[in-house]
Amino acid sequence: MELHPRVKPHLSEIERIMQDELGKEEPRIYGMLAPFLKRGGKRIRPALCLLSCGAVGGKYEDVLQPAAIIELFHNFTLVHDDIEDDSQFRRGEPTLHVSYGIPIALNSGDALYTLLWNKLVSLRLPPSRLVKLEQLYAASFKRVVDGQGLELAWIKEGRFDVSEEDYLAMIYGKTSALMGLSCEAGAMIAGGGKRLRSALRDYGEKIGAAFQIQDDVLNLTGDFEKYKKEIGGDITEGKRTFMVVHCLARAGEKDKQRLTAILSSHSKEKADIDEAVGILKASGSIDYARKKAEKLVKDAKKRIGSLKDGDDKTNLLAIADYVVNREA
Amino acid sequence: MELHPRVKPHLSEIERIMQDELGKEEPRIYGMLAPFLKRGGKRIRPALCLLSCGAVGGKYEDVLQPAAIIELFHNFTLVHDDIEDDSQFRRGEPTLHVSYGIPIALNSGDALYTLLWNKLVSLRLPPSRLVKLEQLYAASFKRVVDGQGLELAWIKEGRFDVSEEDYLAMIYGKTSALMGLSCEAGAMIAGGGKRLRSALRDYGEKIGAAFQIQDDVLNLTGDFEKYKKEIGGDITEGKRTFMVVHCLARAGEKDKQRLTAILSSHSKEKADIDEAVGILKASGSIDYARKKAEKLVKDAKKRIGSLKDGDDKTNLLAIADYVVNREA
């Protein structure tokens, strides 16, 4: 993800804000969160927030705190999602519940979520603007949590009748809502009007959906050294990914039965995972997913076509391409 | 808990608000929460909020939503605490993670927390007053989560050098903060001045601490038919309760060793639990805890002594007594 040099120091500043915030708190509760955040991550959400603000004529300085809050929320969801999915690795290192046990990891997630709300309600903005921003954040957070809940419910209920539309509705919550928020918050704080805010929100949501589909693809076909999560983890977790949904809608009876059997078994066996990947490949589902992600990116770029030309717009377009070209 | 007849319909209205709120949402995520809330509970926090508002000259109608939000937060903490403590029963029925599994229960807790934030930032108050109220809520929520985190850390680290002061600091977060918030929010919305708000907050925090110590006592000596949680659960969970802290500071070496061994073992055996209770009784720790709770209640009542006499004040004094006299 190549960003123009003006952005980098501001991303570093956001990093510092997050570390400072955690460093002030009780180490037995927040101590594991600072290194968890230091593991890195793409910081795509803060970048979107900065660039959207800039693209609308605002100053990066004005969105450092709001962007940090969004990244903190993202990390909160990672801690809890890893428990829910029983994921073993995050950014190449053991997940928090693997290192500290579920009770402590769960509470630290709650602590992080509560901390970021404390930050949000204390932002230095005129109260009427602050309340509007809070409402935007709260509504977006809700879509993220609800999206995750829907995915868990499908697995729990053993449902395999998930349509492409259902899947897209789910990831427009789980993943798109926060990227859309990043863009809209940046535009809002920059004082952007309704039309600009809506264009950037849509752009963010579309690349969010593309990001999630690409993530589903990488989870199956990626390289652990780059992806830094267990490959095939989605198969073990029984996730209804875009490829699974596509495949089940068109594979033959035998393949469908095998795929649903493997997904329902929560198997960690390499042979099972390889077989599932083979079925998904043979049905053309992985290619179909890649194409869908590319289409979403194309639409996202179109949505911000009317923005004023400049570095910020160029970077937003580059992020859109990065989302589908990334290997990690 | 006998409250004057004027309070009851408003508590029912708060019940309705909470059920309506949950009823509007996706049943696969929020569906388990409505019956969880319907299991009852004492609704001591909403009652405190109504009465504090009334005692300062406000109208009950003005705090229905703020009181409902506090009760929703309390229930959110119950869902997550039950996972963290691996508690089996809540209000006489299986805990949510026992019924639905950890992933779904965890996410539903997050959903409830996110929902109540959506409600809070949308309260119909002038923005500058709303932001102040949000800051009060956020700071109190943080103390609750941090208190819970501290208790978990003590267990995880195998620490038995917890002083009475440490214990009190922990429960002033875990339990007192929300009762204090209930009172202060009521007073704040009623337009009460600093002195009144502070008196009611202190009263709430003190009865919160007394409530928790009484809860520790009931957990050991209570009757399952009334208490509706597993008796001795705190022993199995290895909790550093007020009695444990007192006992370890004065019991003989042999008793201390046995008690720490049982607490560290997370045993569910009745013989072990009975032995631990026997040690706590013999050291006078249970009596000491009861006396401490009574002292806190006495201080709490004194703190609101200067409130204008009336039904609301009478009820607040009665709640203080109830906190230590209750069997459930």
XYZ file of C-alpha atoms in Angstrom:
656
model
C 0.000 0.000 0.000
C 1.954 3.027 -1.267
C 0.747 6.299 0.245
C 2.124 9.735 -0.514
C 4.752 10.927 1.963
C 2.465 13.481 3.606
C 0.277 10.706 5.039
C 2.938 8.642 6.771
C 3.799 10.953 9.705
C 0.110 11.264 10.469
C -0.306 7.501 10.551
C 2.663 7.385 12.950
C 0.969 10.002 15.078
C -2.177 7.832 15.225
C 0.022 4.940 16.317
C 1.445 7.093 19.090
C -2.025 8.217 20.206
C -3.163 4.600 20.527
C -0.059 3.511 22.426
C -0.246 6.523 24.761
C -3.868 5.835 25.499
C -3.173 2.215 26.437
C 0.032 3.065 28.278
C -1.864 5.247 30.754
C -4.042 2.381 31.924
C -3.744 -0.483 34.437
C -1.144 -2.842 32.897
C -2.832 -6.011 34.168
C -5.863 -5.220 32.014
C -4.550 -3.103 29.141
C -0.943 -4.312 29.138
C -1.477 -7.001 26.515
C -3.274 -4.601 24.168
C -0.351 -2.268 23.462
C 1.856 -5.049 22.020
C -1.184 -6.534 20.263
C -1.615 -3.211 18.445
C 2.130 -2.963 17.852
C 1.986 -6.177 15.841
C 0.936 -3.866 13.075
C -1.831 -4.433 10.658
C -2.458 -2.473 7.538
C -4.000 0.608 9.196
C -6.217 0.865 6.171
C -9.048 2.403 8.216
C -7.015 5.296 9.642
C -5.550 5.867 6.164
C -9.059 6.029 4.683
C -10.080 8.484 7.380
C -7.113 10.792 6.758
C -7.443 10.663 2.978
C -11.211 11.188 2.978
C -10.759 14.203 5.204
C -8.038 15.536 2.921
C -9.988 14.826 -0.253
C -12.824 16.994 1.033
C -10.477 19.848 1.914
C -9.962 19.131 5.609
C -6.768 18.956 7.637
C -5.314 15.562 8.587
C -4.662 16.942 12.092
C -8.379 17.187 12.740
C -9.054 13.470 12.293
C -6.153 11.890 14.151
C -8.219 11.119 17.250
C -11.352 9.986 15.368
C -9.185 7.744 13.164
C -7.416 6.277 16.195
C -10.794 5.479 17.746
C -11.854 3.553 14.635
C -8.617 1.553 14.611
C -9.059 0.796 18.321
C -12.566 -0.461 17.592
C -11.222 -2.631 14.789
C -8.706 -4.164 17.182
C -11.410 -4.728 19.788
C -13.360 -6.746 17.221
C -10.243 -8.761 16.371
C -9.767 -9.777 20.021
C -13.369 -10.942 20.382
C -13.647 -12.464 16.891
C -10.527 -14.527 17.561
C -12.215 -15.969 20.655
C -15.441 -16.617 18.756
C -13.652 -18.274 15.846
C -11.034 -19.871 18.128
C -8.379 -18.512 15.773
C -4.845 -19.439 16.756
C -2.825 -16.750 15.019
C -3.227 -13.030 14.455
C -0.572 -11.151 12.547
C 1.755 -14.119 12.860
C 1.586 -14.402 16.647
C -0.717 -16.311 19.006
C -4.125 -14.720 19.515
C -4.767 -13.149 22.922
C -7.069 -15.863 24.236
C -4.465 -18.460 23.260
C -1.829 -16.566 25.288
C -3.930 -15.334 28.222
C -7.038 -17.531 28.305
C -10.582 -16.614 27.330
C -11.628 -14.745 30.521
C -8.766 -12.233 30.428
C -8.857 -11.771 26.640
C -12.617 -11.256 26.677
C -12.405 -8.655 29.451
C -9.524 -6.868 27.748
C -11.642 -6.593 24.623
C -14.445 -5.066 26.685
C -11.910 -2.731 28.290
C -10.654 -1.593 24.886
C -14.201 -0.994 23.652
C -15.054 0.966 26.790
C -11.845 2.985 26.547
C -12.546 4.052 22.978
C -16.040 5.176 23.952
C -14.484 7.282 26.683
C -12.256 8.856 24.038
C -15.118 9.356 21.600
C -17.446 11.154 24.015
C -14.551 13.420 25.061
C -13.493 14.604 21.593
C -13.018 18.365 21.436
C -15.835 19.259 19.103
C -18.868 21.482 19.585
C -21.427 19.268 21.400
C -23.992 19.255 18.609
C -21.362 18.113 16.084
C -19.928 15.618 18.541
C -23.298 13.998 19.151
C -23.847 13.585 15.394
C -20.423 11.975 15.065
C -21.119 9.648 18.006
C -24.384 8.580 16.401
C -22.534 7.785 13.196
C -19.959 5.721 15.089
C -22.552 3.913 17.199
C -24.661 2.961 14.182
C -21.603 1.683 12.299
C -20.330 -0.293 15.287
C -23.742 -1.902 15.521
C -23.611 -3.044 11.909
C -20.176 -4.617 12.522
C -21.293 -6.558 15.599
C -24.571 -7.611 13.971
C -22.732 -8.806 10.850
C -20.439 -10.940 12.959
C -23.448 -12.276 14.885
C -25.216 -13.272 11.695
C -22.183 -15.215 10.477
C -21.926 -17.034 13.817
C -25.647 -17.834 13.714
C -25.332 -19.435 10.272
C -22.563 -21.703 11.514
C -24.352 -22.534 14.771
C -27.622 -23.333 12.980
C -25.838 -25.429 10.365
C -27.399 -23.325 7.619
C -26.073 -23.891 4.111
C -28.865 -22.099 2.277
C -27.071 -18.745 2.444
C -27.530 -16.809 -0.797
C -25.004 -14.475 -2.385
C -27.291 -11.642 -1.289
C -27.314 -12.893 2.332
C -23.544 -13.156 2.272
C -23.116 -9.631 0.910
C -25.538 -8.214 3.498
C -23.480 -9.913 6.210
C -20.091 -8.558 5.059
C -21.556 -5.103 4.411
C -21.983 -5.153 8.187
C -18.996 -7.129 9.409
C -16.383 -5.448 7.221
C -17.823 -2.641 5.096
C -19.489 -0.655 7.861
C -16.201 0.285 9.517
C -14.430 1.199 6.277
C -17.452 3.246 5.285
C -17.366 4.914 8.697
C -13.670 5.720 8.283
C -14.404 7.576 5.057
C -17.593 9.270 6.178
C -16.131 10.417 9.506
C -13.159 11.934 7.675
C -15.466 13.750 5.277
C -17.820 14.844 8.055
C -15.071 16.333 10.205
C -13.697 18.123 7.145
C -17.109 19.718 6.800
C -18.017 17.874 3.610
C -21.606 18.097 2.391
C -24.103 15.284 2.158
C -23.216 14.332 -1.422
C -19.491 14.055 -0.762
C -20.025 12.176 2.476
C -22.315 9.718 0.788
C -19.910 9.152 -2.130
C -16.997 8.473 0.220
C -19.129 6.248 2.447
C -20.164 4.141 -0.562
C -16.587 3.965 -1.793
C -15.503 2.772 1.665
C -18.247 0.179 1.900
C -17.518 -1.226 -1.539
C -13.809 -1.592 -0.934
C -14.708 -3.097 2.461
C -16.727 -5.801 0.730
C -13.925 -6.360 -1.807
C -11.459 -6.526 1.081
C -13.505 -9.228 2.805
C -13.900 -11.331 -0.336
C -10.164 -11.046 -1.002
C -9.612 -12.061 2.627
C -11.763 -15.143 2.078
C -9.639 -15.972 -1.004
C -6.329 -15.439 0.807
C -7.514 -17.576 3.688
C -7.648 -20.499 1.260
C -4.875 -19.779 -1.196
C -2.537 -17.458 0.702
C 0.972 -17.952 1.990
C 1.241 -18.137 5.804
C 4.541 -16.247 5.691
C 2.720 -13.289 4.194
C -0.882 -13.737 5.402
C 0.191 -14.556 8.976
C -3.025 -16.409 9.852
C -3.619 -20.135 9.574
C -4.364 -21.021 5.941
C -7.705 -22.796 5.556
C -8.874 -21.512 8.951
C -12.207 -20.530 7.402
C -12.804 -24.158 6.389
C -12.123 -25.388 9.920
C -14.398 -22.688 11.297
C -17.099 -23.764 8.851
C -17.497 -20.265 7.449
C -20.002 -19.517 4.714
C -17.573 -17.542 2.562
C -18.364 -16.034 -0.810
C -16.774 -19.041 -2.510
C -18.692 -21.548 -0.423
C -21.977 -19.805 -1.176
C -21.180 -19.769 -4.905
C -20.026 -23.370 -4.955
C -23.019 -24.767 -3.061
C -25.334 -23.022 -5.531
C -23.806 -24.804 -8.535
C -21.645 -27.816 -7.642
C -22.848 -31.360 -8.219
C -24.587 -33.282 -5.426
C -21.470 -35.276 -4.486
C -19.218 -32.209 -4.205
C -21.882 -30.316 -2.279
C -22.240 -33.157 0.211
C -18.484 -33.420 0.734
C -18.063 -29.659 1.147
C -20.902 -29.326 3.664
C -19.619 -32.395 5.527
C -16.109 -30.934 5.841
C -17.405 -27.504 6.872
C -19.720 -29.049 9.463
C -16.965 -31.249 10.911
C -14.703 -28.315 11.895
C -11.818 -30.531 10.825
C -8.270 -29.276 11.163
C -6.882 -32.085 8.975
C -4.841 -30.873 6.029
C -6.382 -33.558 3.783
C -9.902 -32.286 4.497
C -8.946 -28.662 3.975
C -7.160 -29.488 0.717
C -10.179 -31.435 -0.488
C -12.509 -28.517 0.282
C -10.197 -26.094 -1.521
C -10.093 -28.504 -4.474
C -13.894 -28.530 -4.688
C -14.029 -24.718 -4.511
C -11.407 -24.425 -7.225
C -13.064 -26.973 -9.499
C -16.400 -25.169 -9.291
C -14.740 -21.950 -10.431
C -15.747 -20.315 -7.149
C -12.339 -18.866 -6.342
C -12.112 -17.200 -9.746
C -15.676 -15.977 -9.383
C -14.826 -14.434 -6.004
C -11.782 -12.667 -7.427
C -13.896 -11.221 -10.216
C -16.577 -10.074 -7.789
C -13.945 -8.288 -5.689
C -12.543 -6.604 -8.788
C -16.009 -5.454 -9.817
C -16.608 -3.958 -6.361
C -13.303 -2.098 -6.562
C -14.180 -0.743 -10.001
C -17.532 0.507 -8.678
C -15.850 1.992 -5.617
C -13.432 3.965 -7.771
C -16.263 5.196 -9.958
C -18.118 6.420 -6.880
C -15.335 8.900 -6.061
C -14.654 9.846 -9.668
C -16.094 13.326 -9.205
C -13.827 14.200 -6.261
C -11.356 17.000 -6.903
C -8.131 15.585 -8.383
C -5.148 15.533 -6.066
C -2.902 13.361 -3.935
C -5.707 12.288 -1.625
C -7.932 11.108 -4.438
C -4.983 9.355 -6.121
C -4.282 7.538 -2.869
C -7.891 6.515 -2.374
C -7.866 5.033 -5.872
C -4.605 3.231 -5.073
C -6.046 1.786 -1.845
C -8.976 0.422 -3.827
C -6.557 -1.432 -6.141
C -4.440 -2.582 -3.218
C -7.448 -4.213 -1.587
C -7.693 -6.849 -4.310
C -4.007 -7.091 -5.206
C -2.724 -7.627 -1.672
C -1.272 -10.923 -0.533
C -1.454 -10.143 3.180
C -37.524 -4.587 48.466
C -40.704 -2.619 49.285
C -41.046 0.517 47.165
C -43.872 3.012 47.361
C -46.658 2.422 44.836
C -45.709 5.395 42.673
C -42.431 3.723 41.657
C -43.790 0.405 40.419
C -45.483 1.514 37.167
C -42.305 3.325 36.192
C -40.222 0.214 36.760
C -42.697 -1.663 34.541
C -42.293 1.023 31.917
C -38.503 0.548 32.024
C -39.091 -3.182 31.551
C -41.210 -2.431 28.503
C -38.587 -0.067 27.067
C -35.912 -2.756 27.326
C -38.093 -5.455 25.794
C -39.204 -3.154 22.955
C -35.643 -2.223 22.204
C -34.567 -5.862 21.932
C -37.720 -6.905 20.104
C -36.927 -4.575 17.203
C -33.620 -6.285 16.469
C -32.488 -9.363 14.520
C -33.779 -12.339 16.554
C -30.782 -14.551 15.786
C -28.534 -12.092 17.633
C -30.798 -10.338 20.149
C -33.443 -13.041 20.518
C -31.838 -14.695 23.524
C -31.445 -11.371 25.343
C -35.140 -10.552 25.753
C -35.896 -13.728 27.756
C -32.590 -13.320 29.619
C -33.796 -9.912 30.805
C -37.263 -11.300 31.516
C -35.752 -13.695 34.034
C -36.009 -10.720 36.325
C -33.389 -9.525 38.684
C -33.869 -6.990 41.375
C -33.843 -3.874 39.141
C -32.125 -2.111 41.970
C -30.226 0.170 39.574
C -33.293 1.519 37.744
C -34.990 1.955 41.123
C -32.017 3.943 42.401
C -32.116 6.094 39.287
C -35.834 6.864 39.620
C -35.646 7.553 43.355
C -32.533 9.733 43.089
C -34.219 11.765 40.399
C -37.352 12.087 42.521
C -35.426 12.906 45.686
C -33.855 15.892 43.927
C -37.202 17.147 42.673
C -37.175 15.644 39.169
C -39.839 13.682 37.352
C -39.538 9.883 37.057
C -40.607 10.168 33.406
C -37.378 11.966 32.576
C -35.096 9.120 33.625
C -36.869 6.087 32.209
C -34.546 5.813 29.200
C -31.321 6.589 31.119
C -32.326 4.034 33.766
C -33.092 1.406 31.111
C -29.650 1.976 29.586
C -27.962 1.320 32.931
C -29.937 -1.883 33.456
C -29.034 -3.007 29.910
C -25.374 -2.364 30.684
C -25.693 -4.381 33.893
C -27.127 -7.281 31.910
C -24.359 -6.998 29.325
C -21.805 -7.416 32.120
C -23.695 -10.447 33.438
C -23.496 -12.182 30.046
C -19.744 -11.623 29.747
C -18.952 -12.213 33.434
C -20.741 -15.551 33.275
C -18.464 -16.585 30.406
C -15.372 -15.346 32.245
C -16.340 -17.098 35.474
C -17.832 -20.078 33.634
C -20.910 -19.709 35.830
C -23.580 -22.307 35.176
C -26.700 -20.560 36.503
C -28.054 -17.049 36.394
C -31.358 -16.300 38.041
C -32.061 -20.007 38.354
C -31.599 -20.847 34.674
C -28.570 -21.859 32.580
C -26.260 -18.987 31.655
C -26.267 -17.916 27.996
C -22.923 -19.480 27.074
C -24.093 -22.754 28.601
C -27.203 -22.669 26.399
C -25.780 -21.137 23.197
C -22.010 -21.652 23.370
C -19.327 -19.053 24.024
C -19.129 -17.508 20.514
C -22.819 -16.601 20.283
C -23.111 -15.507 23.931
C -20.001 -13.347 23.635
C -21.256 -11.655 20.459
C -24.709 -11.117 21.937
C -23.082 -9.375 24.884
C -21.215 -7.110 22.468
C -24.459 -6.509 20.597
C -26.248 -5.495 23.794
C -23.408 -3.139 24.753
C -23.434 -1.584 21.291
C -27.212 -1.252 21.309
C -27.215 0.614 24.599
C -24.585 3.025 23.306
C -26.816 3.688 20.317
C -29.621 4.497 22.736
C -27.416 6.661 24.931
C -26.074 8.888 22.140
C -29.636 9.349 20.839
C -31.263 10.501 24.095
C -33.406 13.585 23.611
C -31.407 16.075 25.631
C -29.709 19.310 24.639
C -26.356 18.236 23.140
C -24.182 19.886 25.779
C -26.102 18.129 28.565
C -26.137 14.866 26.651
C -22.367 14.881 26.192
C -21.864 15.424 29.939
C -24.180 12.521 30.679
C -22.379 10.285 28.155
C -19.059 11.130 29.784
C -20.473 10.160 33.169
C -21.741 6.848 31.768
C -18.512 6.082 29.896
C -16.338 6.744 32.946
C -18.556 4.566 35.146
C -18.662 1.735 32.607
C -14.881 1.846 32.516
C -14.624 1.411 36.272
C -16.928 -1.624 36.082
C -14.918 -3.342 33.353
C -11.598 -2.486 34.992
C -12.811 -3.816 38.350
C -13.789 -7.102 36.745
C -10.418 -7.228 34.962
C -8.537 -6.728 38.205
C -10.395 -9.588 39.864
C -9.642 -11.888 36.914
C -5.985 -10.863 37.000
C -5.683 -11.799 40.686
C -7.041 -15.265 39.972
C -4.923 -15.729 36.846
C -1.731 -14.611 38.599
C -2.465 -16.814 41.620
C -2.176 -13.784 43.894
C -3.253 -14.274 47.498
C -1.688 -11.099 48.873
C -4.801 -9.036 48.186
C -5.419 -6.570 51.024
C -8.797 -5.407 52.288
C -8.018 -2.092 50.622
C -7.253 -3.804 47.271
C -10.496 -5.736 47.517
C -12.545 -2.634 48.266
C -10.927 -0.735 45.368
C -11.862 -3.627 43.079
C -15.540 -3.795 44.120
C -15.847 -0.002 44.084
C -15.273 -0.498 40.368
C -16.972 -3.802 39.638
C -20.162 -3.161 41.603
C -20.256 0.327 43.142
C -19.560 2.330 40.008
C -22.844 1.373 38.339
C -24.971 1.906 41.447
C -23.259 5.261 41.947
C -23.950 6.086 38.299
C -27.631 5.161 38.720
C -27.959 7.671 41.544
C -25.850 10.412 40.015
C -27.525 10.174 36.595
C -30.937 10.456 38.268
C -29.832 13.520 40.212
C -28.120 15.050 37.192
C -31.151 14.738 34.932
C -33.321 16.192 37.689
C -31.042 19.222 37.610
C -29.534 18.574 41.030
C -26.512 20.621 42.057
C -23.004 19.344 42.683
C -23.517 18.744 46.405
C -26.667 16.658 45.948
C -25.188 14.692 43.057
C -22.114 13.903 45.058
C -24.113 12.819 48.126
C -26.277 10.493 46.046
C -23.286 9.128 44.166
C -21.515 8.308 47.442
C -24.661 6.722 48.829
C -24.927 4.580 45.684
C -21.304 3.537 45.781
C -21.449 2.572 49.437
C -24.560 0.459 49.059
C -22.927 -1.035 45.949
C -19.971 -2.166 48.043
C -22.304 -3.494 50.739
C -24.303 -5.272 48.032
C -21.178 -7.007 46.731
C -19.993 -8.104 50.176
C -23.479 -9.451 50.928
C -23.347 -11.218 47.551
C -20.054 -12.833 48.547
C -21.697 -13.984 51.809
C -24.805 -15.342 50.075
C -22.654 -17.162 47.569
C -21.304 -19.236 50.478
C -24.194 -19.433 52.893
C -27.243 -18.814 50.712
C -30.078 -21.073 49.684
C -30.079 -22.037 45.989
C -33.886 -21.879 45.909
C -33.694 -18.192 46.772
C -30.235 -17.160 45.512
C -30.633 -18.974 42.179
C -26.893 -19.284 41.518
C -24.685 -22.208 42.412
C -23.778 -21.988 46.117
C -20.017 -21.966 46.634
C -19.411 -20.908 43.030
C -16.974 -18.250 44.235
C -14.831 -20.975 45.844
C -14.707 -22.964 42.599
C -13.857 -19.808 40.671
C -11.076 -19.088 43.168
C -12.388 -15.604 43.921
C -10.627 -13.331 46.361
C -13.778 -12.358 48.246
C -13.917 -10.080 51.266
C -14.030 -13.147 53.537
C -11.093 -14.815 51.829
C -8.998 -11.663 52.152
C -9.891 -11.338 55.838
C -9.274 -15.009 56.568
C -5.892 -15.190 54.838
C -4.747 -12.179 56.864
C -5.417 -13.885 60.196
C -5.921 -17.656 59.936
C -3.260 -20.110 61.083
C -0.717 -21.463 58.613
C -2.547 -24.778 58.157
C -5.924 -23.200 57.418
C -4.331 -20.668 55.087
C -2.608 -23.411 53.120
C -5.801 -25.449 52.790
C -7.861 -22.440 51.740
C -5.395 -21.290 49.091
C -5.047 -24.879 47.847
C -8.813 -25.274 47.434
C -9.190 -21.863 45.758
C -6.314 -22.605 43.382
C -7.684 -26.025 42.453
C -11.005 -24.682 41.063
C -12.589 -27.747 42.619
C -16.306 -28.333 42.216
C -16.367 -31.036 44.932
C -18.851 -30.391 47.700
C -16.354 -31.637 50.312
C -13.769 -29.060 49.237
C -16.296 -26.233 49.154
C -17.651 -27.203 52.578
C -14.137 -27.307 53.970
C -13.368 -23.832 52.614
C -16.611 -22.461 54.054
C -15.732 -24.101 57.382
C -12.355 -22.353 57.461
C -13.962 -19.004 56.601
C -16.554 -19.460 59.341
C -14.017 -20.532 61.958
C -11.872 -17.464 61.295
C -14.862 -15.218 61.896
C -14.564 -13.916 58.350
C -18.214 -14.335 57.454
C -19.318 -12.402 60.528
C -16.700 -9.780 59.808
C -18.001 -9.402 56.241
C -21.574 -9.001 57.479
C -20.469 -6.288 59.892
C -18.532 -4.481 57.165
C -21.584 -4.497 54.899
C -23.734 -3.126 57.718
C -21.223 -0.366 58.380
C -21.220 0.618 54.694
C -25.014 0.771 54.707
C -25.001 2.938 57.828
C -22.538 5.327 56.164
C -24.582 5.331 52.951
C -27.725 6.314 54.843
C -25.868 9.061 56.667
C -24.661 10.456 53.342
C -28.227 11.209 52.224
C -29.410 12.336 55.640
C -29.712 15.940 54.535
C -31.996 15.178 51.563
C -35.482 16.613 51.839
C -37.763 14.146 53.665
C -40.305 12.349 51.510
C -41.204 9.060 49.876
C -38.130 8.987 47.673
C -35.724 9.456 50.550
C -37.618 6.884 52.632
C -37.275 4.424 49.770
C -33.577 5.072 49.314
C -33.064 4.375 53.026
C -35.109 1.184 52.690
C -33.040 0.020 49.703
C -29.902 0.506 51.774
C -31.296 -1.803 54.457
C -32.528 -4.290 51.877
C -29.026 -4.622 50.427
C -27.736 -6.324 53.575
C -30.947 -8.058 54.642
C -31.678 -9.754 51.328
C -31.420 -13.495 50.817
C -31.445 -13.355 47.018
